[in-house]
């Protein structure tokens, strides 16, 4: 658990990256330091060589040996190896090179090959030749050597100065030890600090987790406090709260729905029970029995309708979008509904007119679309008094295919219009001409329309009529 925690992972990553950075910085520091020590040493070499050269050049009668000795004395603390190589005059090419040494060179060979001296002779004085060479026999540390060219009495000269790299090596060793000790120590404290900061930063997450644990389906009123944070944690808390609010809302809706369903189922049951109790109280005539059984049958049908509608609604909610796909002729469906409902309209002496029916192909679930149209036309029949008229049309409009069902019925009061698609909503019980309305018809219409991306509009005027308009995508 601990090793899987975010703070542990972040600290580990942070430490790894830091270790890489510290190592790179150490290497860089080491190289820089080495370069600068080398540059120091080379400056000393150049200074010594220049002193030898200038001492000889400035004063008449001073020999090369004199100036070597003087520089040797002056730079004693650096224990230089000094050697002057004097080339013969141009006209006396066959003559050998002349060498002058400082005191340190006795016994040890500090000579380099003639080729190197000839090469050094031709170099520019401002950019002399530097070499790292071994003494012969070799000492523990090699020498850093300058080959400094010059001219005297028309003869070329190369002044060679060497100093041991021992001091430089010792300084580098000291730096290495320091880096090797300080690096891990730095890493340790930086990781510790990092871990502390990361833990602190993640503290609000812990409190979110804690609070989230206390939220249950029974108590969705709890909200987390973001403490006015505007950062990612604040955003997380806000999002979480919004989610809880939505859940809260859903749970409330479900509870309300259960209450509504219970109430709606209870009403017919109460009626049935009342009728049965009445009938059982004493012997009745045959006609009375018939009347009461008829009433019980009606209430049972009503119960059945409600349960069917509820089942359909729960199916519609869970409907799989893929399942909807099937292409069919919308005008065929419309005509079928028309034929199915014509007899009941005829009984009510309501004229149903097909105004304009254009052939239209539509992709969706045929049975559901049929149900949607049935509910609408059935409502039109039920809420239109005898002698009224219903007009149906299916056309290609600007926004797509439009299905319109208008009636000359009792209309819907404008204050009730916003609610007619709600579950169990009925404008007024007494408006229905017959039993059978469950208050679920338009809810089902709305669900089917939503599932198919169909837009629904209603216009209604009280006592004049109602028009339902469907816009198919
Ligand atoms: P019901 O089963 O009561 O018809 P609906 O959900 O189908 O339930 O309709 C809700 C309410 O809307 C109805 O109670 C009715 O008052 C009103 N309504 C629906 N269609 C019409 C219409 N064509 N004319 C007048 N009122 C209507």
Tab-separated table of C-alpha atoms and ligand atoms in Angstrom:
chain	number	residue	atom	x	y	z
A	1	UNK	CA	0.000	0.000	0.000
A	2	UNK	CA	2.708	2.395	1.046
A	3	UNK	CA	4.878	1.603	-1.987
A	4	UNK	CA	1.886	2.010	-4.253
A	5	UNK	CA	1.001	5.408	-2.827
A	6	UNK	CA	1.231	8.400	-5.109
A	7	UNK	CA	3.515	10.279	-2.729
A	8	UNK	CA	5.959	7.373	-2.711
A	9	UNK	CA	5.956	7.148	-6.499
A	10	UNK	CA	6.382	10.886	-6.933
A	11	UNK	CA	9.225	10.948	-4.413
A	12	UNK	CA	10.931	8.036	-6.159
A	13	UNK	CA	10.712	9.720	-9.549
A	14	UNK	CA	11.830	13.000	-8.112
A	15	UNK	CA	14.825	11.324	-6.442
A	16	UNK	CA	15.842	9.537	-9.629
A	17	UNK	CA	15.693	12.731	-11.654
A	18	UNK	CA	17.521	14.631	-8.944
A	19	UNK	CA	20.237	11.943	-8.798
A	20	UNK	CA	20.766	12.276	-12.543
A	21	UNK	CA	20.935	16.064	-12.286
A	22	UNK	CA	23.350	15.958	-9.336
A	23	UNK	CA	25.586	13.446	-11.138
A	24	UNK	CA	25.634	15.526	-14.303
A	25	UNK	CA	26.313	18.682	-12.290
A	26	UNK	CA	29.147	16.873	-10.435
A	27	UNK	CA	30.748	15.729	-13.668
A	28	UNK	CA	30.430	19.200	-15.142
A	29	UNK	CA	31.892	20.815	-12.009
A	30	UNK	CA	34.758	18.331	-11.987
A	31	UNK	CA	35.618	19.006	-15.630
A	32	UNK	CA	35.365	22.770	-15.208
A	33	UNK	CA	37.572	22.672	-12.139
A	34	UNK	CA	40.113	20.482	-13.924
A	35	UNK	CA	40.208	22.871	-16.876
A	36	UNK	CA	40.705	25.875	-14.668
A	37	UNK	CA	43.499	24.190	-12.639
A	38	UNK	CA	45.194	23.253	-15.914
A	39	UNK	CA	44.845	26.809	-17.156
A	40	UNK	CA	46.436	28.102	-13.931
A	41	UNK	CA	49.331	25.722	-14.326
A	42	UNK	CA	49.809	26.655	-17.966
A	43	UNK	CA	49.804	30.347	-17.064
A	44	UNK	CA	52.564	29.665	-14.524
A	45	UNK	CA	54.521	27.758	-17.163
A	46	UNK	CA	54.135	30.593	-19.636
A	47	UNK	CA	55.138	33.175	-17.042
A	48	UNK	CA	58.268	31.216	-16.137
A	49	UNK	CA	59.239	30.749	-19.790
A	50	UNK	CA	58.630	34.431	-20.534
A	51	UNK	CA	60.788	35.400	-17.553
A	52	UNK	CA	63.667	33.280	-18.869
A	53	UNK	CA	63.308	34.824	-22.299
A	54	UNK	CA	62.959	38.417	-21.179
A	55	UNK	CA	65.839	38.228	-18.667
A	56	UNK	CA	68.171	37.108	-21.408
A	57	UNK	CA	66.825	39.614	-23.948
A	58	UNK	CA	66.846	42.690	-21.674
A	59	UNK	CA	70.432	42.628	-20.448
A	60	UNK	CA	73.565	42.446	-22.525
A	61	UNK	CA	76.100	39.916	-21.279
A	62	UNK	CA	73.555	37.705	-19.510
A	63	UNK	CA	73.912	34.097	-20.645
A	64	UNK	CA	71.029	31.679	-21.129
A	65	UNK	CA	72.259	29.765	-18.092
A	66	UNK	CA	72.042	32.979	-16.013
A	67	UNK	CA	68.487	33.637	-16.990
A	68	UNK	CA	67.537	29.993	-16.443
A	69	UNK	CA	69.010	30.177	-12.940
A	70	UNK	CA	67.228	33.444	-12.210
A	71	UNK	CA	63.817	32.133	-13.260
A	72	UNK	CA	64.510	28.889	-11.395
A	73	UNK	CA	65.105	30.932	-8.269
A	74	UNK	CA	62.139	33.221	-8.812
A	75	UNK	CA	59.633	30.381	-9.354
A	76	UNK	CA	61.262	28.002	-6.859
A	77	UNK	CA	57.966	27.306	-5.059
A	78	UNK	CA	56.579	25.619	-8.187
A	79	UNK	CA	59.676	23.402	-8.591
A	80	UNK	CA	60.013	24.057	-12.304
A	81	UNK	CA	62.074	22.078	-14.767
A	82	UNK	CA	63.583	24.644	-17.153
A	83	UNK	CA	65.492	23.931	-20.293
A	84	UNK	CA	66.612	26.281	-23.093
A	85	UNK	CA	67.217	24.830	-26.524
A	86	UNK	CA	69.256	27.226	-28.674
A	87	UNK	CA	69.226	26.463	-32.366
A	88	UNK	CA	72.293	27.124	-34.553
A	89	UNK	CA	72.389	30.130	-36.901
A	90	UNK	CA	70.751	29.699	-40.287
A	91	UNK	CA	74.128	29.717	-41.984
A	92	UNK	CA	75.593	27.091	-39.604
A	93	UNK	CA	73.003	24.424	-40.038
A	94	UNK	CA	75.303	21.516	-39.234
A	95	UNK	CA	76.129	22.795	-35.730
A	96	UNK	CA	74.396	20.905	-32.845
A	97	UNK	CA	71.632	22.363	-30.594
A	98	UNK	CA	72.801	23.992	-27.398
A	99	UNK	CA	70.993	23.070	-24.116
A	100	UNK	CA	70.864	24.962	-20.792
A	101	UNK	CA	69.152	23.317	-17.773
A	102	UNK	CA	67.857	24.352	-14.400
A	103	UNK	CA	69.058	22.581	-11.250
A	104	UNK	CA	66.134	20.084	-11.064
A	105	UNK	CA	67.013	18.439	-14.329
A	106	UNK	CA	70.251	16.897	-13.245
A	107	UNK	CA	70.248	13.190	-13.804
A	108	UNK	CA	66.753	13.148	-15.258
A	109	UNK	CA	66.143	13.360	-18.915
A	110	UNK	CA	63.807	16.183	-19.834
A	111	UNK	CA	64.599	15.997	-23.500
A	112	UNK	CA	61.857	15.612	-26.065
A	113	UNK	CA	62.413	14.509	-29.629
A	114	UNK	CA	64.135	16.958	-32.012
A	115	UNK	CA	61.046	16.951	-34.233
A	116	UNK	CA	58.990	18.447	-31.409
A	117	UNK	CA	61.607	21.161	-30.833
A	118	UNK	CA	61.651	21.996	-34.539
A	119	UNK	CA	57.898	22.129	-34.541
A	120	UNK	CA	57.853	24.378	-31.444
A	121	UNK	CA	60.414	26.675	-33.038
A	122	UNK	CA	57.939	27.609	-35.755
A	123	UNK	CA	55.006	28.262	-33.349
A	124	UNK	CA	53.646	31.681	-32.499
A	125	UNK	CA	54.738	32.941	-29.080
A	126	UNK	CA	51.238	34.004	-28.092
A	127	UNK	CA	50.059	30.436	-28.755
A	128	UNK	CA	52.850	28.185	-27.519
A	129	UNK	CA	52.832	24.387	-27.481
A	130	UNK	CA	51.694	22.590	-24.292
A	131	UNK	CA	52.357	18.900	-23.757
A	132	UNK	CA	51.999	16.396	-20.936
A	133	UNK	CA	55.213	14.374	-20.769
A	134	UNK	CA	56.804	11.770	-18.534
A	135	UNK	CA	60.222	12.181	-17.033
A	136	UNK	CA	62.781	9.508	-17.753
A	137	UNK	CA	62.813	7.486	-15.542
A	138	UNK	CA	59.096	8.254	-14.935
A	139	UNK	CA	58.050	10.062	-11.738
A	140	UNK	CA	54.717	9.301	-9.961
A	141	UNK	CA	53.077	12.207	-11.771
A	142	UNK	CA	53.797	13.380	-15.304
A	143	UNK	CA	54.777	16.953	-16.101
A	144	UNK	CA	52.818	19.612	-17.895
A	145	UNK	CA	55.259	21.270	-20.275
A	146	UNK	CA	55.364	24.456	-22.318
A	147	UNK	CA	57.476	24.907	-25.424
A	148	UNK	CA	57.902	28.677	-25.783
A	149	UNK	CA	59.576	29.908	-29.000
A	150	UNK	CA	61.754	33.017	-29.355
A	151	UNK	CA	64.659	34.617	-31.259
A	152	UNK	CA	68.090	35.702	-30.002
A	153	UNK	CA	71.120	36.979	-32.031
A	154	UNK	CA	69.411	35.772	-35.204
A	155	UNK	CA	69.133	32.301	-33.708
A	156	UNK	CA	65.886	30.655	-32.816
A	157	UNK	CA	65.358	29.507	-29.249
A	158	UNK	CA	62.762	27.288	-27.562
A	159	UNK	CA	62.306	27.608	-23.820
A	160	UNK	CA	60.888	24.435	-22.294
A	161	UNK	CA	59.410	24.624	-18.796
A	162	UNK	CA	57.725	21.705	-16.978
A	163	UNK	CA	55.900	21.477	-13.691
A	164	UNK	CA	54.580	18.367	-11.987
A	165	UNK	CA	50.836	17.614	-12.200
A	166	UNK	CA	50.970	16.349	-8.625
A	167	UNK	CA	49.383	19.475	-7.132
A	168	UNK	CA	46.604	19.474	-9.683
A	169	UNK	CA	45.942	15.773	-9.114
A	170	UNK	CA	45.763	16.317	-5.353
A	171	UNK	CA	43.246	19.122	-5.774
A	172	UNK	CA	41.157	16.994	-8.136
A	173	UNK	CA	41.203	14.167	-5.620
A	174	UNK	CA	39.993	16.468	-2.899
A	175	UNK	CA	37.173	17.694	-5.117
A	176	UNK	CA	36.173	14.118	-6.012
A	177	UNK	CA	35.961	13.141	-2.353
A	178	UNK	CA	33.902	16.224	-1.622
A	179	UNK	CA	31.543	15.523	-4.511
A	180	UNK	CA	31.181	11.856	-3.601
A	181	UNK	CA	30.310	12.766	-0.017
A	182	UNK	CA	28.194	15.820	-0.693
A	183	UNK	CA	26.231	14.379	-3.640
A	184	UNK	CA	24.395	11.596	-1.792
A	185	UNK	CA	23.935	13.817	1.240
A	186	UNK	CA	22.390	16.508	-0.917
A	187	UNK	CA	20.233	13.902	-2.614
A	188	UNK	CA	19.080	12.518	0.713
A	189	UNK	CA	18.019	15.864	2.132
A	190	UNK	CA	16.465	17.012	-1.148
A	191	UNK	CA	14.422	13.778	-1.346
A	192	UNK	CA	13.353	14.161	2.253
A	193	UNK	CA	12.240	17.720	1.564
A	194	UNK	CA	10.547	16.646	-1.649
A	195	UNK	CA	8.708	13.845	0.090
A	196	UNK	CA	7.496	16.251	2.749
A	197	UNK	CA	6.230	18.743	0.164
A	198	UNK	CA	4.526	16.043	-1.928
A	199	UNK	CA	2.805	14.618	1.147
A	200	UNK	CA	1.607	18.056	2.095
A	201	UNK	CA	0.343	18.694	-1.424
A	202	UNK	CA	-1.564	15.400	-1.405
A	203	UNK	CA	-3.075	15.936	2.033
A	204	UNK	CA	-6.316	17.395	0.588
A	205	UNK	CA	-6.701	14.222	-1.504
A	206	UNK	CA	-6.733	12.232	1.706
A	207	UNK	CA	-9.440	14.410	3.161
A	208	UNK	CA	-11.436	14.030	-0.066
A	209	UNK	CA	-11.124	10.251	0.214
A	210	UNK	CA	-12.144	10.395	3.876
A	211	UNK	CA	-15.194	12.525	3.148
A	212	UNK	CA	-16.125	10.404	0.132
A	213	UNK	CA	-16.202	7.336	2.377
A	214	UNK	CA	-18.825	8.966	4.576
A	215	UNK	CA	-21.175	9.574	1.647
A	216	UNK	CA	-23.746	6.820	1.244
A	217	UNK	CA	-26.895	6.371	-0.811
A	218	UNK	CA	-28.896	7.213	2.333
A	219	UNK	CA	-27.102	10.457	2.871
A	220	UNK	CA	-26.193	12.186	-0.325
A	221	UNK	CA	-26.583	15.613	1.265
A	222	UNK	CA	-22.919	15.665	2.265
A	223	UNK	CA	-20.634	17.887	0.211
A	224	UNK	CA	-16.848	18.219	0.268
A	225	UNK	CA	-15.217	21.561	1.049
A	226	UNK	CA	-12.664	22.789	-1.406
A	227	UNK	CA	-11.590	25.497	1.039
A	228	UNK	CA	-11.693	28.039	-1.789
A	229	UNK	CA	-8.934	26.246	-3.671
A	230	UNK	CA	-8.640	27.166	-7.334
A	231	UNK	CA	-6.163	24.413	-8.188
A	232	UNK	CA	-6.574	20.848	-9.504
A	233	UNK	CA	-7.705	19.628	-6.068
A	234	UNK	CA	-10.353	22.356	-5.959
A	235	UNK	CA	-11.486	21.291	-9.401
A	236	UNK	CA	-11.614	17.657	-8.292
A	237	UNK	CA	-13.691	18.574	-5.241
A	238	UNK	CA	-16.086	20.661	-7.352
A	239	UNK	CA	-16.477	17.890	-9.911
A	240	UNK	CA	-17.021	15.370	-7.162
A	241	UNK	CA	-19.667	17.576	-5.546
A	242	UNK	CA	-21.431	18.009	-8.871
A	243	UNK	CA	-21.447	14.258	-9.313
A	244	UNK	CA	-22.910	13.745	-5.843
A	245	UNK	CA	-25.522	16.401	-6.575
A	246	UNK	CA	-26.521	14.573	-9.752
A	247	UNK	CA	-26.683	11.275	-7.865
A	248	UNK	CA	-28.712	12.954	-5.146
A	249	UNK	CA	-31.070	14.263	-7.780
A	250	UNK	CA	-31.383	10.835	-9.425
A	251	UNK	CA	-32.032	9.098	-6.128
A	252	UNK	CA	-34.680	11.695	-5.241
A	253	UNK	CA	-36.303	11.195	-8.652
A	254	UNK	CA	-36.304	7.435	-8.197
A	255	UNK	CA	-37.884	7.820	-4.751
A	256	UNK	CA	-40.460	10.223	-6.137
A	257	UNK	CA	-41.140	7.805	-8.969
A	258	UNK	CA	-41.648	4.901	-6.573
A	259	UNK	CA	-44.020	7.027	-4.521
A	260	UNK	CA	-45.923	8.072	-7.662
A	261	UNK	CA	-46.144	4.493	-8.920
A	262	UNK	CA	-47.361	3.231	-5.550
A	263	UNK	CA	-49.961	5.949	-5.446
A	264	UNK	CA	-51.141	5.311	-8.990
A	265	UNK	CA	-51.385	1.568	-8.409
A	266	UNK	CA	-53.107	2.081	-5.132
A	267	UNK	CA	-56.037	4.065	-6.502
A	268	UNK	CA	-57.510	1.292	-8.701
A	269	UNK	CA	-56.748	-1.271	-5.991
A	270	UNK	CA	-58.620	0.780	-3.422
A	271	UNK	CA	-61.560	1.026	-5.771
A	272	UNK	CA	-61.537	-2.738	-6.420
A	273	UNK	CA	-61.346	-3.425	-2.694
A	274	UNK	CA	-64.232	-1.042	-1.961
A	275	UNK	CA	-66.410	-2.679	-4.599
A	276	UNK	CA	-65.639	-6.181	-3.305
A	277	UNK	CA	-66.350	-5.147	0.289
A	278	UNK	CA	-69.681	-3.650	-0.766
A	279	UNK	CA	-70.657	-6.762	-2.668
A	280	UNK	CA	-69.747	-9.094	0.186
A	281	UNK	CA	-71.769	-7.222	2.777
A	282	UNK	CA	-75.078	-8.762	1.623
A	283	UNK	CA	-76.797	-10.672	-1.155
A	284	UNK	CA	-77.355	-8.589	-4.346
A	285	UNK	CA	-79.330	-8.935	-7.481
A	286	UNK	CA	-77.768	-10.338	-10.615
A	287	UNK	CA	-77.664	-6.928	-12.307
A	288	UNK	CA	-75.779	-5.378	-9.374
A	289	UNK	CA	-73.151	-8.154	-9.477
A	290	UNK	CA	-72.700	-7.584	-13.146
A	291	UNK	CA	-72.304	-3.845	-12.657
A	292	UNK	CA	-69.707	-4.242	-9.921
A	293	UNK	CA	-67.746	-6.910	-11.815
A	294	UNK	CA	-67.723	-4.573	-14.818
A	295	UNK	CA	-66.275	-1.813	-12.644
A	296	UNK	CA	-63.652	-4.205	-11.249
A	297	UNK	CA	-62.726	-5.231	-14.778
A	298	UNK	CA	-62.211	-1.602	-15.755
A	299	UNK	CA	-59.982	-0.951	-12.774
A	300	UNK	CA	-58.003	-4.113	-13.552
A	301	UNK	CA	-57.525	-2.938	-17.125
A	302	UNK	CA	-56.331	0.385	-15.795
A	303	UNK	CA	-53.808	-1.418	-13.553
A	304	UNK	CA	-52.650	-3.452	-16.505
A	305	UNK	CA	-52.227	-0.333	-18.628
A	306	UNK	CA	-50.172	1.377	-15.946
A	307	UNK	CA	-47.922	-1.641	-15.491
A	308	UNK	CA	-47.459	-2.071	-19.244
A	309	UNK	CA	-46.565	1.574	-19.627
A	310	UNK	CA	-44.114	1.434	-16.730
A	311	UNK	CA	-42.462	-1.641	-18.176
A	312	UNK	CA	-42.146	0.024	-21.537
A	313	UNK	CA	-40.641	3.128	-19.930
A	314	UNK	CA	-38.007	1.180	-18.037
A	315	UNK	CA	-37.155	-0.671	-21.265
A	316	UNK	CA	-36.868	2.629	-23.097
A	317	UNK	CA	-34.439	3.956	-20.503
A	318	UNK	CA	-32.198	0.938	-20.840
A	319	UNK	CA	-32.514	0.860	-24.598
A	320	UNK	CA	-29.372	0.180	-26.532
A	321	UNK	CA	-28.796	2.751	-29.258
A	322	UNK	CA	-27.548	0.063	-31.655
A	323	UNK	CA	-30.830	-1.807	-31.264
A	324	UNK	CA	-32.747	1.081	-32.783
A	325	UNK	CA	-31.281	0.670	-36.211
A	326	UNK	CA	-33.713	-0.583	-38.827
A	327	UNK	CA	-34.937	1.239	-41.876
A	328	UNK	CA	-38.643	1.436	-42.558
A	329	UNK	CA	-41.284	3.510	-44.261
A	330	UNK	CA	-42.640	6.148	-41.894
A	331	UNK	CA	-45.749	6.755	-44.023
A	332	UNK	CA	-46.609	3.034	-43.795
A	333	UNK	CA	-46.451	3.169	-40.017
A	334	UNK	CA	-48.592	6.293	-39.965
A	335	UNK	CA	-51.208	4.677	-42.187
A	336	UNK	CA	-51.279	1.569	-39.988
A	337	UNK	CA	-51.906	3.653	-36.857
A	338	UNK	CA	-54.566	5.569	-38.766
A	339	UNK	CA	-56.351	2.366	-39.669
A	340	UNK	CA	-56.085	0.971	-36.148
A	341	UNK	CA	-57.561	4.076	-34.539
A	342	UNK	CA	-60.168	4.946	-37.160
A	343	UNK	CA	-62.867	2.682	-35.639
A	344	UNK	CA	-62.671	4.309	-32.210
A	345	UNK	CA	-62.668	7.767	-33.839
A	346	UNK	CA	-65.646	6.722	-35.924
A	347	UNK	CA	-67.535	5.663	-32.758
A	348	UNK	CA	-66.931	9.138	-31.359
A	349	UNK	CA	-68.007	10.707	-34.643
A	350	UNK	CA	-64.613	12.309	-35.048
A	351	UNK	CA	-63.359	12.853	-38.553
A	352	UNK	CA	-59.731	11.915	-39.072
A	353	UNK	CA	-58.220	13.493	-42.201
A	354	UNK	CA	-54.942	12.564	-43.854
A	355	UNK	CA	-53.911	15.884	-45.333
A	356	UNK	CA	-50.618	15.274	-47.050
A	357	UNK	CA	-48.605	12.078	-46.674
A	358	UNK	CA	-45.168	12.052	-48.320
A	359	UNK	CA	-43.243	8.773	-48.574
A	360	UNK	CA	-40.411	8.920	-46.034
A	361	UNK	CA	-37.742	6.357	-45.036
A	362	UNK	CA	-36.613	6.495	-41.434
A	363	UNK	CA	-34.043	4.556	-39.429
A	364	UNK	CA	-35.091	3.599	-35.922
A	365	UNK	CA	-37.129	1.107	-33.956
A	366	UNK	CA	-40.366	0.643	-35.891
A	367	UNK	CA	-42.507	-0.617	-32.997
A	368	UNK	CA	-41.514	2.329	-30.813
A	369	UNK	CA	-42.254	4.896	-33.508
A	370	UNK	CA	-45.635	3.222	-34.028
A	371	UNK	CA	-46.275	3.471	-30.293
A	372	UNK	CA	-45.335	7.151	-30.260
A	373	UNK	CA	-47.698	8.026	-33.106
A	374	UNK	CA	-50.447	5.864	-31.581
A	375	UNK	CA	-50.222	7.681	-28.258
A	376	UNK	CA	-50.499	11.069	-29.930
A	377	UNK	CA	-53.426	10.228	-32.218
A	378	UNK	CA	-55.124	8.319	-29.403
A	379	UNK	CA	-54.857	11.399	-27.190
A	380	UNK	CA	-56.267	13.544	-29.993
A	381	UNK	CA	-59.256	11.185	-30.245
A	382	UNK	CA	-59.751	11.060	-26.485
A	383	UNK	CA	-59.528	14.816	-25.940
A	384	UNK	CA	-61.700	15.838	-28.897
A	385	UNK	CA	-65.474	15.974	-28.406
A	386	UNK	CA	-67.852	14.269	-30.819
A	387	UNK	CA	-68.072	15.958	-34.183
A	388	UNK	CA	-64.497	17.225	-33.927
A	389	UNK	CA	-61.758	16.839	-36.459
A	390	UNK	CA	-58.227	15.516	-36.492
A	391	UNK	CA	-55.780	16.409	-39.231
A	392	UNK	CA	-52.593	14.471	-39.907
A	393	UNK	CA	-49.777	15.341	-42.283
A	394	UNK	CA	-46.297	14.039	-43.048
A	395	UNK	CA	-44.177	16.437	-45.089
A	396	UNK	CA	-40.618	17.336	-45.997
A	397	UNK	CA	-40.056	20.687	-44.362
A	398	UNK	CA	-37.034	22.972	-44.120
A	399	UNK	CA	-35.649	21.388	-40.967
A	400	UNK	CA	-36.343	17.787	-42.107
A	401	UNK	CA	-39.354	15.491	-42.060
A	402	UNK	CA	-42.308	16.902	-40.152
A	403	UNK	CA	-45.253	14.978	-38.724
A	404	UNK	CA	-48.175	17.086	-37.547
A	405	UNK	CA	-51.252	15.938	-35.643
A	406	UNK	CA	-53.806	18.675	-34.912
A	407	UNK	CA	-57.189	18.325	-33.355
A	408	UNK	CA	-60.115	20.585	-32.658
A	409	UNK	CA	-60.362	19.284	-29.103
A	410	UNK	CA	-60.553	20.758	-25.660
A	411	UNK	CA	-56.955	22.090	-25.709
A	412	UNK	CA	-54.500	22.344	-22.875
A	413	UNK	CA	-54.346	25.352	-20.517
A	414	UNK	CA	-51.074	27.239	-21.020
A	415	UNK	CA	-50.045	26.828	-17.365
A	416	UNK	CA	-50.298	23.028	-17.748
A	417	UNK	CA	-48.363	22.867	-21.037
A	418	UNK	CA	-44.879	22.592	-19.494
A	419	UNK	CA	-45.901	19.525	-17.463
A	420	UNK	CA	-47.817	17.350	-19.905
A	421	UNK	CA	-44.722	15.248	-20.660
A	422	UNK	CA	-44.150	14.517	-16.946
A	423	UNK	CA	-44.879	11.076	-15.549
A	424	UNK	CA	-48.446	10.574	-14.247
A	425	UNK	CA	-49.295	14.142	-15.079
A	426	UNK	CA	-52.920	14.625	-16.018
A	427	UNK	CA	-54.370	18.070	-16.501
A	428	UNK	CA	-57.673	17.190	-14.920
A	429	UNK	CA	-59.087	13.744	-14.240
A	430	UNK	CA	-62.568	14.787	-15.369
A	431	UNK	CA	-61.358	15.879	-18.821
A	432	UNK	CA	-60.874	12.312	-19.964
A	433	UNK	CA	-63.981	11.021	-21.692
A	434	UNK	CA	-63.315	7.484	-20.514
A	435	UNK	CA	-61.086	5.624	-18.120
A	436	UNK	CA	-57.791	4.327	-19.436
A	437	UNK	CA	-55.547	7.388	-19.305
A	438	UNK	CA	-52.535	6.610	-17.150
A	439	UNK	CA	-50.741	9.920	-17.352
A	440	UNK	CA	-47.824	8.060	-18.863
A	441	UNK	CA	-48.696	8.380	-22.560
A	442	UNK	CA	-46.787	11.573	-23.262
A	443	UNK	CA	-43.875	10.525	-21.012
A	444	UNK	CA	-43.470	7.523	-23.288
A	445	UNK	CA	-43.716	9.767	-26.354
A	446	UNK	CA	-40.979	11.958	-24.948
A	447	UNK	CA	-38.666	9.011	-24.161
A	448	UNK	CA	-39.107	7.507	-27.621
A	449	UNK	CA	-38.503	10.891	-29.278
A	450	UNK	CA	-35.335	11.385	-27.199
A	451	UNK	CA	-34.075	7.942	-28.100
A	452	UNK	CA	-34.463	8.732	-31.795
A	453	UNK	CA	-33.321	12.345	-31.739
A	454	UNK	CA	-36.805	13.555	-32.657
A	455	UNK	CA	-37.837	17.070	-31.681
A	456	UNK	CA	-41.384	17.541	-30.278
A	457	UNK	CA	-43.374	20.800	-30.191
A	458	UNK	CA	-46.868	21.436	-28.841
A	459	UNK	CA	-49.180	24.299	-29.498
A	460	UNK	CA	-52.549	24.442	-27.850
A	461	UNK	CA	-55.401	26.765	-27.267
A	462	UNK	CA	-58.024	25.980	-24.683
A	463	UNK	CA	-61.327	24.824	-26.212
A	464	UNK	CA	-59.936	25.300	-29.716
A	465	UNK	CA	-57.479	22.470	-30.214
A	466	UNK	CA	-53.992	21.138	-29.951
A	467	UNK	CA	-51.196	20.551	-32.453
A	468	UNK	CA	-48.273	18.171	-31.894
A	469	UNK	CA	-45.367	18.636	-34.295
A	470	UNK	CA	-42.520	16.083	-34.649
A	471	UNK	CA	-39.322	16.939	-36.416
A	472	UNK	CA	-37.478	13.788	-37.526
A	473	UNK	CA	-33.741	14.050	-37.907
B	1	LIG	P1	-53.258	10.571	-20.258
B	1	LIG	O1	-53.081	9.130	-20.086
B	1	LIG	O2	-53.944	11.218	-19.104
B	1	LIG	O3	-53.768	10.948	-21.568
B	1	LIG	P2	-50.856	11.730	-21.274
B	1	LIG	O4	-49.431	11.699	-20.747
B	1	LIG	O5	-51.065	11.088	-22.584
B	1	LIG	O6	-51.751	11.163	-20.166
B	1	LIG	O7	-51.212	13.237	-21.393
B	1	LIG	C1	-51.069	14.144	-20.303
B	1	LIG	C2	-52.155	15.162	-20.256
B	1	LIG	O8	-52.044	16.034	-21.346
B	1	LIG	C3	-53.531	14.584	-20.338
B	1	LIG	O9	-54.012	14.362	-19.055
B	1	LIG	C4	-54.337	15.616	-21.087
B	1	LIG	O10	-54.984	16.465	-20.176
B	1	LIG	C5	-53.311	16.422	-21.835
B	1	LIG	N1	-53.397	16.145	-23.278
B	1	LIG	C6	-52.624	15.306	-23.988
B	1	LIG	N2	-52.972	15.314	-25.291
B	1	LIG	C7	-53.983	16.193	-25.418
B	1	LIG	C8	-54.740	16.672	-26.536
B	1	LIG	N3	-54.564	16.240	-27.788
B	1	LIG	N4	-55.700	17.598	-26.271
B	1	LIG	C9	-55.905	18.039	-25.029
B	1	LIG	N5	-55.216	17.648	-23.948
B	1	LIG	C10	-54.242	16.734	-24.136
